[in-house]
Amino acid sequence: MENMTFNKSVLSWINEKIDLVKPEKVVWIDGSEEQIEALRAEACSTGEMIKLNQEILPDCYLHRTAVNDVARVEGRTFICAPTKEEAGPTNNWMDPAEAYEMLYAIAKDSYKGRTMYVIPYSMGPVGSKFSKIGIELTDSIYVVLNMVIMTRVGTDVLKALGDSEDWVRGLHCKCDIDEEKRYICQFPQDNTIISVNSGYGGNVLLGKKCFALRIASYQGKNEGWQAEHMLILGLQKPNGEIKYICAAFPSACGKTNLAMLIPPEGYYKNGYRVWCVGDDISWIRKGEDGRLYAINPENGFFGVAPGTNEKSNPNALASTRKGTIFTNVAHNLDNNTVWWEGLDKNPPANAIEWKGNPWNGQESEEKGAHPNSRFTAPAKNCPCISSEFENPNGVPVSAIVFGGRRAKLAPLVYQSRSWNHGVFVGSIMASETTAAAAGAVGVVRRDPMAMLPFCGYNMADYWQHWINIGEGLDPEKAPKIFNVNWFRKDDEGNFMWPGFGDNLRVLDWIIDRCEGKVDADETAIGYVPKAEDINLEGIEDEVSDAQLKELLSVDTALWKDEVAGIEEFYAKFDRLPATLKGELETLKKNINK
Ligand code: GTP
Ligand code: SPV
Ligand code: MN
């Protein structure tokens, strides 16, 4: 097949990799429907994908990964910066020369008898000043078909790249899916990613976490912008005005759900709407008017399937009804469709579970779908996709929201006192771990800005970058910074807040605060709503006034323990910004008052 570009840096890099992995042939992905359709057919012929019921789920497919390869592997993810200090205390580090040597030894000859697919892709609308280009080499059709949904792929991208050397190199080799030899390595200084021995989502769709967060966060530091693990939503008020919010929650903590929220009935009737710009990643930079603007660099959703249903997230469900790839969900053999826990109350009796074994929907200890099973759905399918989704200039950001899963401690919502206090609030985030990464689930850990697994350089320098960004903003124009917690539990272990659509009640307060329309109580940790300012109309039965007060309360004893935890965490950082040390001292003083 002919090369699709004359770009010398592209061709010489690909030729080097061809010499290394020795593919039987090389196929350039041009983005055409014919080519994609042929690849789908090939993947079905080998069993890599299963074509689903085309009447119920047109252009939808099912894929099962290896049983040992179902989530990101943080322990095997490395930042290969020149020094350990540059990667910082929260990242795994490997010396770049050693890493290349080890990875090349694993990758050597690994494409023998296989095809190399060359995927030119753009993160962000092709040609936008926000956008960046990558090329991923892969031996997996599944990866190609996912990248085609998740990014902008094809000839236009190479045209936009021209002769430039500014593009991110990505090499993915399935090898033998050997978990002992699985490595996800980022080389931020070389704009390079190498991923071996995995076939799962975040490990292999290199445009997503590897590029759009780990590499891009480093690019952003050097170029004066930010790459964040944040959804972007537009909140439309009854007067038709739309305010944009970026929100960072750790993996499987509610970004997709919040980004596609359907307002509660009363709000909906009054004209409130939520428009989804993005559900996972934001690239943010200052616009000509001095405000911050955000784009979603992705083109699709790689969303958590379990729990997605007609009630919890109808927009996400609707997004998966065509052109979607399902990974590690249950296969309903009666009608050749898919099922997952929490889709409905009728598990299929005649099915294949995610590992590929027969399943009757009854066995309580066996799940039909893996807890981290996913759908890969085109953004354009989403009924509430924002009209600004393709806007090359992004959307103006009014509020930044941090949040996580905290059964205790963090109130439903609070506002920081300033940009720098907001950076502090982001830096002390902690959340219970989820199935999105291999390892224990439900353990509270520090996850600053939801970026713990995704920051491509020293986290202390990343915090300093946040502070620097704030210094470049007129405080009047800077987004206001908040923290939310949808996951507070009572002593019986029940969620105290209904969440999902009802989270709009909190967003409404947030926007009112941004517009200076509502007062708040100043507490030790920041501004907390007055109970009467959270509208409970329609959920009075679910949330009593006492419960709301409890949700908004700041428990000083618990916060004292928290301060000790923060001090311990901060002690890891030799380069902790003085500003954050100062914010911690203020918090301590406030708590002990
Ligand atoms: P990643 O794609 O891994 O980055 O995850 P995400 O942050 O987009 O999380 P997602 O929206 O997919 O939600 C993950 C899980 O959290 C699902 O099981 C949801 O049902 C649950 N969830 C989301 N929002 C809420 C909420 O407001 N309250 C409660 N209790 N659960 C929620
Ligand atoms: C996450 O884990 O935050 C995800 C899924 O969005 S993955 O692409 O696997 O990283
Ligand atoms: Mn994510």
Short mmCIF file of C-alpha atoms and ligand atoms in Angstrom, two decimals, residues 71-72 74 200-203 205 208-209 213-214 229 249-252 255 280 298 302 304 372 374 434 436-437 454, ligand 2:
data_model
loop_
_atom_site.label_atom_id
_atom_site.label_comp_id
_atom_site.label_asym_id
_atom_site.label_seq_id
_atom_site.Cartn_x
_atom_site.Cartn_y
_atom_site.Cartn_z
CA ALA A 71 -8.59 -2.21 32.90
CA ARG A 72 -5.76 0.28 32.99
CA GLU A 74 -1.29 1.86 36.84
CA TYR A 200 -7.65 -2.91 26.61
CA GLY A 201 -9.01 0.63 26.20
CA GLY A 202 -6.96 3.14 28.13
CA ASN A 203 -3.80 1.04 27.65
CA LEU A 205 -6.22 3.70 22.49
CA LYS A 208 -6.85 8.97 25.07
CA LYS A 209 -5.07 8.86 28.44
CA LEU A 213 -3.52 13.56 29.30
CA ARG A 214 0.02 12.26 30.01
CA HIS A 229 -9.35 14.77 33.22
CA PHE A 249 -13.77 13.36 38.88
CA PRO A 250 -11.59 10.23 39.06
CA SER A 251 -12.27 7.28 36.77
CA ALA A 252 -15.75 5.79 37.15
CA LYS A 255 -18.16 12.36 34.51
CA ASP A 280 -13.62 12.73 29.95
CA GLU A 298 -12.06 13.38 21.66
CA PHE A 302 -15.46 5.31 26.00
CA VAL A 304 -18.63 2.62 31.68
CA ASN A 372 -15.27 -1.99 33.88
CA ARG A 374 -17.30 -0.22 28.26
CA THR A 434 -12.92 1.91 41.21
CA ALA A 436 -11.39 1.40 35.99
CA ALA A 437 -7.87 0.39 37.05
CA PHE A 454 -2.52 10.73 34.17
C1 SPV B 2 -10.64 6.08 32.87
O1 SPV B 2 -10.21 5.06 33.43
O2 SPV B 2 -10.56 7.22 33.40
C2 SPV B 2 -11.29 5.98 31.56
C3 SPV B 2 -11.23 4.70 30.87
O3 SPV B 2 -11.81 6.96 31.06
S1 SPV B 2 -9.70 4.41 30.12
O4 SPV B 2 -9.75 4.88 28.74
O5 SPV B 2 -9.45 2.97 30.16
O6 SPV B 2 -8.65 5.14 30.82
#
